[in-house]
Short mmCIF file of C-alpha atoms and ligand atoms in Angstrom, two decimals:
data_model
loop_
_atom_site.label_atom_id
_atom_site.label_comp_id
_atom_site.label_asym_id
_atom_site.label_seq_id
_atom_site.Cartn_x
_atom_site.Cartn_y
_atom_site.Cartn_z
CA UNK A 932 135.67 98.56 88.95
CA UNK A 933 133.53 101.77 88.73
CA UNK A 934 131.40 102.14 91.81
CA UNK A 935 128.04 100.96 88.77
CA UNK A 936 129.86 98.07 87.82
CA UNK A 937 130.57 97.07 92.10
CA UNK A 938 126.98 97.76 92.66
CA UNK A 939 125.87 95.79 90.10
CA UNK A 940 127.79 92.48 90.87
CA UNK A 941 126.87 92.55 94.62
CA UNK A 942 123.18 93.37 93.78
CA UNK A 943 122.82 90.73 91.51
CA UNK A 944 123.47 88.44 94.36
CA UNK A 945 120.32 89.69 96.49
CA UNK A 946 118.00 90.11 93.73
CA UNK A 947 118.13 86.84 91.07
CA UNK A 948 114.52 87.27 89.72
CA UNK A 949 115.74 90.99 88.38
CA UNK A 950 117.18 90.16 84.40
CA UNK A 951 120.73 91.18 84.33
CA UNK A 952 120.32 93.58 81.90
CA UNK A 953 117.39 95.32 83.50
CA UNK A 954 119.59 95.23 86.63
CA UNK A 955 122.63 96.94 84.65
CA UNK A 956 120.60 99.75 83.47
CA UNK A 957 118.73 100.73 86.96
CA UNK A 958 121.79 100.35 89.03
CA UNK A 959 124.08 102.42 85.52
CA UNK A 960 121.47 105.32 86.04
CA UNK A 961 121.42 105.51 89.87
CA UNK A 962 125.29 105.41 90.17
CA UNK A 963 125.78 107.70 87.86
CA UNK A 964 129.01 109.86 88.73
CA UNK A 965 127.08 112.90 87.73
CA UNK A 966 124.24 112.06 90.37
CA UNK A 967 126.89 112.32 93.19
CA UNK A 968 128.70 116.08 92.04
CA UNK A 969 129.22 117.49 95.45
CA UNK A 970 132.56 115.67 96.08
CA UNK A 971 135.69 117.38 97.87
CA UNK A 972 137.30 119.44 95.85
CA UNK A 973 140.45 117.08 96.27
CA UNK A 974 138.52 114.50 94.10
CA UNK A 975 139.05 115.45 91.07
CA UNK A 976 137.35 113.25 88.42
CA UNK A 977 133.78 112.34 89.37
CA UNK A 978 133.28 109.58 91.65
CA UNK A 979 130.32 107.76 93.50
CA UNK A 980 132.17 107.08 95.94
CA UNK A 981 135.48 108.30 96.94
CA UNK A 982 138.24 107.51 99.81
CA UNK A 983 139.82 110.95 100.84
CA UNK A 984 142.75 109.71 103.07
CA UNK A 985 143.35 111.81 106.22
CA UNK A 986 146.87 109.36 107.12
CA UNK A 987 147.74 107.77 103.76
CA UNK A 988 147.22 103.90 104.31
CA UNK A 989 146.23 104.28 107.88
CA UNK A 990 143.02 106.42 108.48
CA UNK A 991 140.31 107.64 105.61
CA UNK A 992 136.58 108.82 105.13
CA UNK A 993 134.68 106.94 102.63
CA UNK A 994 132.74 110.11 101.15
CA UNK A 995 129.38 108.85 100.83
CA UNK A 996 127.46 111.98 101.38
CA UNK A 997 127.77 113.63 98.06
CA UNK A 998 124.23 112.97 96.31
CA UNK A 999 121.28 115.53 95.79
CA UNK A 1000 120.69 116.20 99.64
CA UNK A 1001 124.19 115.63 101.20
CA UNK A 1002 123.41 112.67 103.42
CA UNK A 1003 124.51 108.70 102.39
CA UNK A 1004 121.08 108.01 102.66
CA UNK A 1005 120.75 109.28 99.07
CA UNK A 1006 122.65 106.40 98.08
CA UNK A 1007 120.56 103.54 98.71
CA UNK A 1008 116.98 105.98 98.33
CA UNK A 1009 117.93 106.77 95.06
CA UNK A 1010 118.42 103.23 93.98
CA UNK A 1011 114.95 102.23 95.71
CA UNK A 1012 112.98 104.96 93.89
CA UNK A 1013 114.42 103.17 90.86
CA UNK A 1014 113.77 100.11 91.75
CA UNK A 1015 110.20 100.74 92.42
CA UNK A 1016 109.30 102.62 89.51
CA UNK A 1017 110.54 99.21 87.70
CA UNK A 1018 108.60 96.65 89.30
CA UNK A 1019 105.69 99.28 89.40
CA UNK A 1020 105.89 99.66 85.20
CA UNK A 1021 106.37 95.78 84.88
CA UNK A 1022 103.03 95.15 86.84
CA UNK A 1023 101.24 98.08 86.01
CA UNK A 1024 100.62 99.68 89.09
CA UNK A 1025 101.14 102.32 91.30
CA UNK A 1026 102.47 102.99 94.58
CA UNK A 1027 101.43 105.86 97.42
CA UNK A 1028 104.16 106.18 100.23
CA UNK A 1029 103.46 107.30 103.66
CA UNK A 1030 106.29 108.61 105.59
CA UNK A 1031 107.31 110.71 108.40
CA UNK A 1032 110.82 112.52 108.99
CA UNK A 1033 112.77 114.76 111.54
CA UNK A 1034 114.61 115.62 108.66
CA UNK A 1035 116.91 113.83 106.61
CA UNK A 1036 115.40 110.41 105.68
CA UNK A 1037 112.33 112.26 104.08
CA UNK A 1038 114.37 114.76 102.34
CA UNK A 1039 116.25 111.95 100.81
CA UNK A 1040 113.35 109.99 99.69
CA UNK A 1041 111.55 112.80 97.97
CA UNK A 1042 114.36 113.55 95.84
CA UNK A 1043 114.83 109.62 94.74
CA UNK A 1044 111.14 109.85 94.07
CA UNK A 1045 110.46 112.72 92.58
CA UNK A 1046 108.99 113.25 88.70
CA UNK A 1047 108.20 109.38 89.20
CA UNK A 1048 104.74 108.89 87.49
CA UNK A 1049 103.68 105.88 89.29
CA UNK A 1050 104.84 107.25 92.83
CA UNK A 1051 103.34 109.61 95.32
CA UNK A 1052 104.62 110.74 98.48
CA UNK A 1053 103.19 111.92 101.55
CA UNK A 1054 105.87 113.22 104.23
CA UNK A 1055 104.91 114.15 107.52
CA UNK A 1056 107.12 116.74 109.16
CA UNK A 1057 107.33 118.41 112.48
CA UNK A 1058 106.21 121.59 111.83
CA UNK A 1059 108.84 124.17 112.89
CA UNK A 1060 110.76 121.82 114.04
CA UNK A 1061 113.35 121.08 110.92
CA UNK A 1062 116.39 123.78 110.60
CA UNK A 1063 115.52 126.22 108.07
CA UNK A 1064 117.55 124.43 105.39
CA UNK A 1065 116.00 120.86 105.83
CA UNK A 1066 113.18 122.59 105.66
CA UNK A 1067 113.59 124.37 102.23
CA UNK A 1068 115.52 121.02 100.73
CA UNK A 1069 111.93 119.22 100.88
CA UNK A 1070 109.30 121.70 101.04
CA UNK A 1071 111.02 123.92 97.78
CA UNK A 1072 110.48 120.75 95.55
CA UNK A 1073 107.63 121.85 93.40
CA UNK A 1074 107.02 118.67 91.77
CA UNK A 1075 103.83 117.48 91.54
CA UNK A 1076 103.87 113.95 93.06
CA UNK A 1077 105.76 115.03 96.49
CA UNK A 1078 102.99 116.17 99.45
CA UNK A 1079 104.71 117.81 102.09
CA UNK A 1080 102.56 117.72 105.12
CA UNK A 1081 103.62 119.72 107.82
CA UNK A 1082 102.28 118.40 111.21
CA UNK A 1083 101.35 120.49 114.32
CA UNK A 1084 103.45 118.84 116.95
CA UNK A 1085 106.79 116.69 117.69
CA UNK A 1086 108.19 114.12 115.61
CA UNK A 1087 106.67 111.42 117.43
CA UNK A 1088 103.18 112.87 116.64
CA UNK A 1089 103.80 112.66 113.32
CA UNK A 1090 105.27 108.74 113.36
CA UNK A 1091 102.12 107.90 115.18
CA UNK A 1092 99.81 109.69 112.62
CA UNK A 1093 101.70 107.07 109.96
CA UNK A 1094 101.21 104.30 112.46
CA UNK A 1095 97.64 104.74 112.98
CA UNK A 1096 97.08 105.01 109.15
CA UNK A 1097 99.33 101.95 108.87
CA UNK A 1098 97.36 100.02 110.60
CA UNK A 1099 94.27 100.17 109.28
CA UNK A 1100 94.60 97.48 106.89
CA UNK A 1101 91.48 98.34 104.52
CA UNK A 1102 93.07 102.12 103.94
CA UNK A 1103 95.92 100.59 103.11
CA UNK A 1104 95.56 98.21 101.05
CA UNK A 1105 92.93 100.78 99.33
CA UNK A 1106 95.01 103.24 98.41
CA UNK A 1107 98.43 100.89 97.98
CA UNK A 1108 100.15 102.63 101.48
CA UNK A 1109 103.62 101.91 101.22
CA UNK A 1110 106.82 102.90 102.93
CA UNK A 1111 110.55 103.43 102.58
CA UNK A 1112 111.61 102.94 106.09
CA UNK A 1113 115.29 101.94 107.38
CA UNK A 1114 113.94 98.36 107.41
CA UNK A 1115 113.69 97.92 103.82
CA UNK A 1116 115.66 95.43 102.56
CA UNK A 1117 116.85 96.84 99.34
CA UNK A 1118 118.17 99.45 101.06
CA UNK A 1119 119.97 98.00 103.04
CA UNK A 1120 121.40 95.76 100.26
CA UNK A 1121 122.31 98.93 98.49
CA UNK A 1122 124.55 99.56 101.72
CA UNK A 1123 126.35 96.70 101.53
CA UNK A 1124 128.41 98.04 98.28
CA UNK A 1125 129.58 100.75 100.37
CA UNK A 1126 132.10 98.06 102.47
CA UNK A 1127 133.47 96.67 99.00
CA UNK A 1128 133.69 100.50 97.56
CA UNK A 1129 135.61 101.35 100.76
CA UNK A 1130 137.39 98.69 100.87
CA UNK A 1131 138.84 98.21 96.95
CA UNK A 1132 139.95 101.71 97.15
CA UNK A 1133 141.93 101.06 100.51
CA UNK A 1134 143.28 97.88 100.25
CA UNK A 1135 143.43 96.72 96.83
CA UNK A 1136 143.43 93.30 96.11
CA UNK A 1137 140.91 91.24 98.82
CA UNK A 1138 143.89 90.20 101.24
CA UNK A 1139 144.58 92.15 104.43
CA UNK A 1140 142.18 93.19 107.08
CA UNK A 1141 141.15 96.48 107.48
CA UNK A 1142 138.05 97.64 109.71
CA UNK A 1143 135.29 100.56 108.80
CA UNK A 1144 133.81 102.99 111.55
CA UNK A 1145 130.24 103.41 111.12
CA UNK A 1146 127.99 106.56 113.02
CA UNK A 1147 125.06 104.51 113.66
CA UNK A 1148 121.61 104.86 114.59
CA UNK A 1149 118.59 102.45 113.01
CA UNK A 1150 121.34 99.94 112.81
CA UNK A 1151 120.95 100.15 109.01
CA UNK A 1152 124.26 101.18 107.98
CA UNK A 1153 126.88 98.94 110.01
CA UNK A 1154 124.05 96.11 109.76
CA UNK A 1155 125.15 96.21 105.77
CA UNK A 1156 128.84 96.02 106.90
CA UNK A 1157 128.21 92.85 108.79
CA UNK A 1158 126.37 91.25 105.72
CA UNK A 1159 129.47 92.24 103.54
CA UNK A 1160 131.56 90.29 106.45
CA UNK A 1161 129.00 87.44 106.01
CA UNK A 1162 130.04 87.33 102.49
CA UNK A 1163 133.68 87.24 103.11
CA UNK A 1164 135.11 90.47 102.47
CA UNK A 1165 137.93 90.56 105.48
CA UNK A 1166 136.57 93.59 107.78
CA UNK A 1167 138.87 93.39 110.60
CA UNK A 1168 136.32 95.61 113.10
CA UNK A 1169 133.09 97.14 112.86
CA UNK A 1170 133.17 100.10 114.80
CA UNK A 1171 129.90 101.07 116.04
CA UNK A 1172 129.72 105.00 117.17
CA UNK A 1173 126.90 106.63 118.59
CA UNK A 1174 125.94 109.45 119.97
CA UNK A 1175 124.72 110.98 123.66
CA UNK A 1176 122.18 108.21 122.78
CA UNK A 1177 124.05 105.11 123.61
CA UNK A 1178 121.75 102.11 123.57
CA UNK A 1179 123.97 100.23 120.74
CA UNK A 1180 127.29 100.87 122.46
CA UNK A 1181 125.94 99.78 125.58
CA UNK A 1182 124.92 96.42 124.04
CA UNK A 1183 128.55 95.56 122.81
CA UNK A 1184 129.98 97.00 126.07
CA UNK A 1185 128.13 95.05 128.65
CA UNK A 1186 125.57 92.73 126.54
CA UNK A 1187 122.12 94.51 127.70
CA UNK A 1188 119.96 95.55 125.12
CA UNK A 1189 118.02 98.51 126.59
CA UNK A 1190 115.90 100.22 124.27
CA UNK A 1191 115.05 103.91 125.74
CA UNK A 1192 111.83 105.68 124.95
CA UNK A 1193 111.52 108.55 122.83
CA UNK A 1194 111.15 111.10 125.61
CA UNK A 1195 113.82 109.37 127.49
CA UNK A 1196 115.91 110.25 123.80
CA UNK A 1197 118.42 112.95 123.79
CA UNK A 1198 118.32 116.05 121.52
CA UNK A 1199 121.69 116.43 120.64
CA UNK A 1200 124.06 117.77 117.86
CA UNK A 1201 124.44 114.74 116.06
CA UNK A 1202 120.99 114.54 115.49
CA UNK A 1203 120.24 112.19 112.80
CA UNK A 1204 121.53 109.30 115.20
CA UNK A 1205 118.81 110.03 117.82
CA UNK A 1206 117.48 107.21 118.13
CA UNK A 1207 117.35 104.60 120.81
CA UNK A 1208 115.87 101.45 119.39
CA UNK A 1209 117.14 100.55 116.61
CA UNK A 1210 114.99 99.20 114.20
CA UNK A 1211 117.69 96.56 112.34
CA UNK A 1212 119.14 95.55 115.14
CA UNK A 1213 116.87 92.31 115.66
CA UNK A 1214 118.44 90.90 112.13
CA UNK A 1215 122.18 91.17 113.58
CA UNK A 1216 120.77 88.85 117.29
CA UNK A 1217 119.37 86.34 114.51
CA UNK A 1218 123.15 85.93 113.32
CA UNK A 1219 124.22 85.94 116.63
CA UNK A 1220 121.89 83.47 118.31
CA UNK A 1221 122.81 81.15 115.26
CA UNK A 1222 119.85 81.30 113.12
CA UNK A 1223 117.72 80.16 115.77
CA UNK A 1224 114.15 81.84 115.44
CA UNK A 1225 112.70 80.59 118.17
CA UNK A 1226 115.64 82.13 120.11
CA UNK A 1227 114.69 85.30 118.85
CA UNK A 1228 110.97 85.40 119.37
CA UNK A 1229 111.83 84.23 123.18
CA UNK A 1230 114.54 87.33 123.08
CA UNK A 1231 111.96 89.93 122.01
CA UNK A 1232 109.07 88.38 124.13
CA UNK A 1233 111.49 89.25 127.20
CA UNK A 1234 112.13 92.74 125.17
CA UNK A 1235 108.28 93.28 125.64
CA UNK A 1236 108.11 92.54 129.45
CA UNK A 1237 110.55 93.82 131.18
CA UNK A 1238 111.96 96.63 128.48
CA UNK A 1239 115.30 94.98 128.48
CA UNK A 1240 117.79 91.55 128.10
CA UNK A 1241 120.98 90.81 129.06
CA UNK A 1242 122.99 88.51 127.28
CA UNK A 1243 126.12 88.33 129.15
CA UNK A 1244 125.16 85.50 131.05
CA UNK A 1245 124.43 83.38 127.67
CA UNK A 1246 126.41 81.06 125.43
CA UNK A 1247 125.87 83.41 122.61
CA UNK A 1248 127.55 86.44 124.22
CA UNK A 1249 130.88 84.26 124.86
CA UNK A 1250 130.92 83.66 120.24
CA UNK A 1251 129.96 87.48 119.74
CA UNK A 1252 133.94 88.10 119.46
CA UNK A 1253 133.48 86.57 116.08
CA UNK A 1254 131.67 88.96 114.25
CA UNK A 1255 134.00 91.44 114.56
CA UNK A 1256 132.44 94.70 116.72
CA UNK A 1257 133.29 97.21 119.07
CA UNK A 1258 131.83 100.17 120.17
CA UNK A 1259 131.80 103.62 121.94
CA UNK A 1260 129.94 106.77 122.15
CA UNK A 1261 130.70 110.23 121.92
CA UNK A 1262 129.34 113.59 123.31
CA UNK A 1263 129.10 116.57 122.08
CA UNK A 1264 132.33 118.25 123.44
CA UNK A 1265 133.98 115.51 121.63
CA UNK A 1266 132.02 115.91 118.63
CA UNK A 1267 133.36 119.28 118.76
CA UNK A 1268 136.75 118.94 119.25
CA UNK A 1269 136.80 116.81 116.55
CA UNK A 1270 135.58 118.68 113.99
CA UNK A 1271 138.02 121.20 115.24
CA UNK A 1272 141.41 118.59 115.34
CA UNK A 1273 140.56 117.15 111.58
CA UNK A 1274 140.25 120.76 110.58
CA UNK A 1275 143.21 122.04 112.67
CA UNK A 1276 145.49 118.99 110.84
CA UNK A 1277 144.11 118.11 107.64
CA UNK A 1278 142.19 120.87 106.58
CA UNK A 1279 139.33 118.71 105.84
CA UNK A 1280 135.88 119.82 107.31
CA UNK A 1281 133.47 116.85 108.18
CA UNK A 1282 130.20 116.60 109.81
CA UNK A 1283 129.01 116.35 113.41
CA UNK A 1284 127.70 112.63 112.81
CA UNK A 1285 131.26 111.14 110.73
CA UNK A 1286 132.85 113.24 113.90
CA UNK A 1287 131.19 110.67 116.45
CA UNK A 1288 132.47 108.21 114.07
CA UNK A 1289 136.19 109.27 113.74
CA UNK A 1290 136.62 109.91 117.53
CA UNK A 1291 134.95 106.35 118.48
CA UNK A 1292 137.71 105.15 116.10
CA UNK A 1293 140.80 107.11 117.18
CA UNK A 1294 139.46 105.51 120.78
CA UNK A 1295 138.80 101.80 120.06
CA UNK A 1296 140.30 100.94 116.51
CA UNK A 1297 143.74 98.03 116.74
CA UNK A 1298 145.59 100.36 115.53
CA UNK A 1299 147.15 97.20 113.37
CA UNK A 1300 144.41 97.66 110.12
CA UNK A 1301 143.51 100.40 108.18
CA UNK A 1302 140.52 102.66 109.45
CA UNK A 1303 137.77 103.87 106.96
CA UNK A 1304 134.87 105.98 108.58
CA UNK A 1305 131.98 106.52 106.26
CA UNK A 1306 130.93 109.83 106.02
CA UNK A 1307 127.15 109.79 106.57
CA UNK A 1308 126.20 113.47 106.29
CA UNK A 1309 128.23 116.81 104.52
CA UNK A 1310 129.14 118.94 106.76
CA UNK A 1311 127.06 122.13 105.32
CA UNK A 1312 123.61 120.44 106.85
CA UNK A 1313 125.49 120.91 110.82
CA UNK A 1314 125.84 124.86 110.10
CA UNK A 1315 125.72 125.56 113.85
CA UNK A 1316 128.06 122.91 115.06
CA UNK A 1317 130.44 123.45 112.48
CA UNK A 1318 130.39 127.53 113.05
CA UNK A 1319 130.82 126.42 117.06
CA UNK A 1320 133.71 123.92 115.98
CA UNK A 1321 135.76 126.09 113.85
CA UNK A 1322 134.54 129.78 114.34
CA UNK A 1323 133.25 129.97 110.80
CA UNK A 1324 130.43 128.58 108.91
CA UNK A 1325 130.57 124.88 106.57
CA UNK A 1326 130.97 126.24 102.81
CA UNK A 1327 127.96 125.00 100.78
CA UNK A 1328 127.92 123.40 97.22
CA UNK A 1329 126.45 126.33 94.75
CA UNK A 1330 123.09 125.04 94.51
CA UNK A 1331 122.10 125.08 97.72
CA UNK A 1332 123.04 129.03 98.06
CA UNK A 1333 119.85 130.34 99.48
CA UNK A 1334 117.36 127.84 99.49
CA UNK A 1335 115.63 128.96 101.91
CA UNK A 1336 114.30 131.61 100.19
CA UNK A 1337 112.95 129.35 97.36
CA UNK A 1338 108.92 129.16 97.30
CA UNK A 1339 107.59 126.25 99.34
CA UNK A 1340 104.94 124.20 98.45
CA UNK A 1341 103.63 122.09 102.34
CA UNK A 1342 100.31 121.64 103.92
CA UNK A 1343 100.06 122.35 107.52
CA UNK A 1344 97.42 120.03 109.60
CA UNK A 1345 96.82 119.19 112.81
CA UNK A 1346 98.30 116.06 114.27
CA UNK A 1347 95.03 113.86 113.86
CA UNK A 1348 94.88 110.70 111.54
CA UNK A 1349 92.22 111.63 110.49
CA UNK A 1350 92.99 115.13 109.29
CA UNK A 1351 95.51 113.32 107.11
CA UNK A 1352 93.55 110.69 105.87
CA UNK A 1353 91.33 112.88 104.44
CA UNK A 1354 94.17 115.00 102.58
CA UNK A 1355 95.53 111.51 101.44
CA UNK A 1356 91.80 110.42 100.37
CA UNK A 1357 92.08 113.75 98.50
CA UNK A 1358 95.37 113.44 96.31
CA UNK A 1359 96.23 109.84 96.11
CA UNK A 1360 97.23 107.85 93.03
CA UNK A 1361 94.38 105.65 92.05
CA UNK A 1362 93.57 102.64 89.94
CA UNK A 1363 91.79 103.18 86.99
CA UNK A 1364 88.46 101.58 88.47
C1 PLP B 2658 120.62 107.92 109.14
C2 PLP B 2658 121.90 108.55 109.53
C3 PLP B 2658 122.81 107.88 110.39
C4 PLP B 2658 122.51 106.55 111.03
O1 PLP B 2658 122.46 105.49 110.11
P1 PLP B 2658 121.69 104.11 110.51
O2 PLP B 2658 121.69 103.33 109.28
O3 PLP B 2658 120.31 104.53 110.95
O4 PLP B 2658 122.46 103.49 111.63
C5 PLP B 2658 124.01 108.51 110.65
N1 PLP B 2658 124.31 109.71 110.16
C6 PLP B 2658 123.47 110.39 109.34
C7 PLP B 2658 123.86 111.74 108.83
C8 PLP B 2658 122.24 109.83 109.00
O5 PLP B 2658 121.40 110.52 108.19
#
């Protein structure tokens, strides 16, 4: 099946009030081959989503990372800006989304949601803070429904700007606040194809095992892979890789869940998987405390109080073997050297965050199934790493030549809620009233 056709049968499944044919054409247009044209040059007709084996029938990247702004998040963004404009047109409404980014997430939602009439975005950024290139990928979009808003301070200044705002009900409900955060559900539904993509093209026919290595951060991604598990496809392992920032591994290592804070979170070369609490990761302890809310709520309540819970001493931790994961984390001399060893023996150049997911694999994977990392970001974003890894810098697709010197269009204001309540006050959609 074309990737479309794939996406369309598993969507169906999560979204029944959609029409089929209205379903067909949003998901046709999203997964268009021509929306995905950075590909390897080894792929040779247009795909969505292609397998580029490294060992034929043993080890392969699933290239995900080939949409307008070279991370996979482009994948499920771009189907959620359709999606949206489509209920939005149906009830005859409008949306304004609130947002803030390091970099890539809010890069990737301004090009799904760009041009869209119905749609406005506001994206807070750090300002300075972005490399040159993530900066020019969202601030050079000139069209007139993105806001970039550039925010004196650190990331976290600008997530608690959208928090505050957030949670004043009345301004939100006002001016229709919404938000396209990892938690969204249609995104992660639209992540869930990936698994079947990657594993059609590897395997075949369903049958025989194989296992996927995911670089993980929000828990989005690999949270996907365990719902296409859930719905029978056989995944032999999950393999969970993170970064310097190791709260997941640690989890499925020793059963303690310790969430860090975000100034006890590493900067490190891998930096889109910064992140030490992981936003999806409650929805994988409801599967593995059976379904049991109350479980749950008494799990987070202990969260709350002492930071931390261990599970090691539970009945649940003895079934966890069931669902399939493993772990590890990397660092960055390993990130490193593997950029440099894929490159060295394939010729194949890949990114500093599928790099923490290839070595986690090469360490943990039974080596009796097939390994498929997905490749999360393109290599050309990691410019740095990549020039430290292999002594030259990442090749970049022809568009992106010299973006940086493209006009930007960003606000700068000072890290104050209401600084940026009044600039939303001042070029939000509106009803008609
Ligand atoms: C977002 C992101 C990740 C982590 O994915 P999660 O779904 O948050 O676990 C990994 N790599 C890259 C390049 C990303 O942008």
């Amino acid at each position: 099946m074309p990737y479309a056709e794939l996406a369309y049968t598993i969507l169906s499944a999560f979204a029944p009030e959609i029409p089929s044919d209205d379903l067909a054409k949003l998901v046709l247009e999203t997964y268009h081959a021509a929306r995905y044209p950075y590909a390897r040059e080894s792929v040779r007709a247009a795909r969505v989503a292609p397998l580029t084996w490294l060992e034929p029938g043993r080890f392969g990247i699933l290239e995900l990372s080939n949409g307008p702004t070279l991370a996979f998040k482009d994948m499920a963004m771009q189907l959620l800006g359709a999606l949206f404009e489509y209920v939005l047109t149906q009830r005859d409404t409008y949306l304004n989304i609130l947002g803030a980014t390091s970099g890539d997430t809010g890069s990737a939602a301004e090009h799904a949601m760009r041009g869209r009439a119905r749609i406005r975005v506001f994206m807070l950024s750090p300002a300075g803070r972005m490399s040159p290139f993530q900066r020019a990928q969202m601030y050079s979009l000139q069209d007139e429904n993105i806001h970039n808003i550039a925010i004196r301070g650190a990331f976290d200044d600008a997530q608690d700007v959208v928090k505050a705002l957030g949670a004043d009900q009345a301004f939100k409900s006002q001016y229709r606040l919404g938000a396209v955060n990892s938690i969204n559900c249609a995104r992660i539904a639209a992540q869930v194809v990936y698994y079947f993509a990657g594993y059609f093209q590897a395997v075949g026919r369903v049958g025989d095992p194989m296992s996927f290595a995911v670089p993980s951060g929000n828990f989005g991604n690999i949270l996907a892979g365990h719902i296409a598990r859930m719905m029978g496809l056989p995944i032999a392992q999950l393999i969970l890789a993170t970064n310097e920032n190791n709260v997941l591994d640690e989890f499925f290592r020793t059963g303690v869940y310790r969430p860090r804070r975000s100034d006890e979170t590493f900067v490190t070369s891998s930096p889109s998987m910064d992140i030490s609490k992981a936003s999806n990761f409650e929805r994988f302890v409801f599967d593995l405390v059976g379904r049991d809310s109350q479980a749950l709520t008494t799990l987070w309540r202990q969260l709350a109080e002492k930071g931390a819970f261990d599970l090691k001493t539970t009945p649940y931790w003895a079934t966890i073997g069931r669902f399939g994961f493993v772990s590890g984390a990397n660092s960055h001399e390993g990130r490193v050297a593997t950029i440099r060893s894929i490159w060295k023996r394939y010729r194949v150049l890949i990114d500093p965050h599928t790099a923490d997911g290839v070595r986690v694999a090469q360490q943990v994977a039974d080596s009796r199934y097939p390994v498929v990392v997905l490749e999360t970001a393109q290599p050309a974003k990691f410019a740095d790493t990549i020039q430290e890894a292999v002594g030259f810098a990442p090749p970049r697709p022809a568009p992106f030549e010299g973006i940086e010197a493209a006009p930007q269009r960003v606000t700068e204001l000072p890290a104050d809620a209401q600084a940026v309540r009044r600039y939303i006050e001042a070029h939000a959609l509106r009803g008609r009233d």
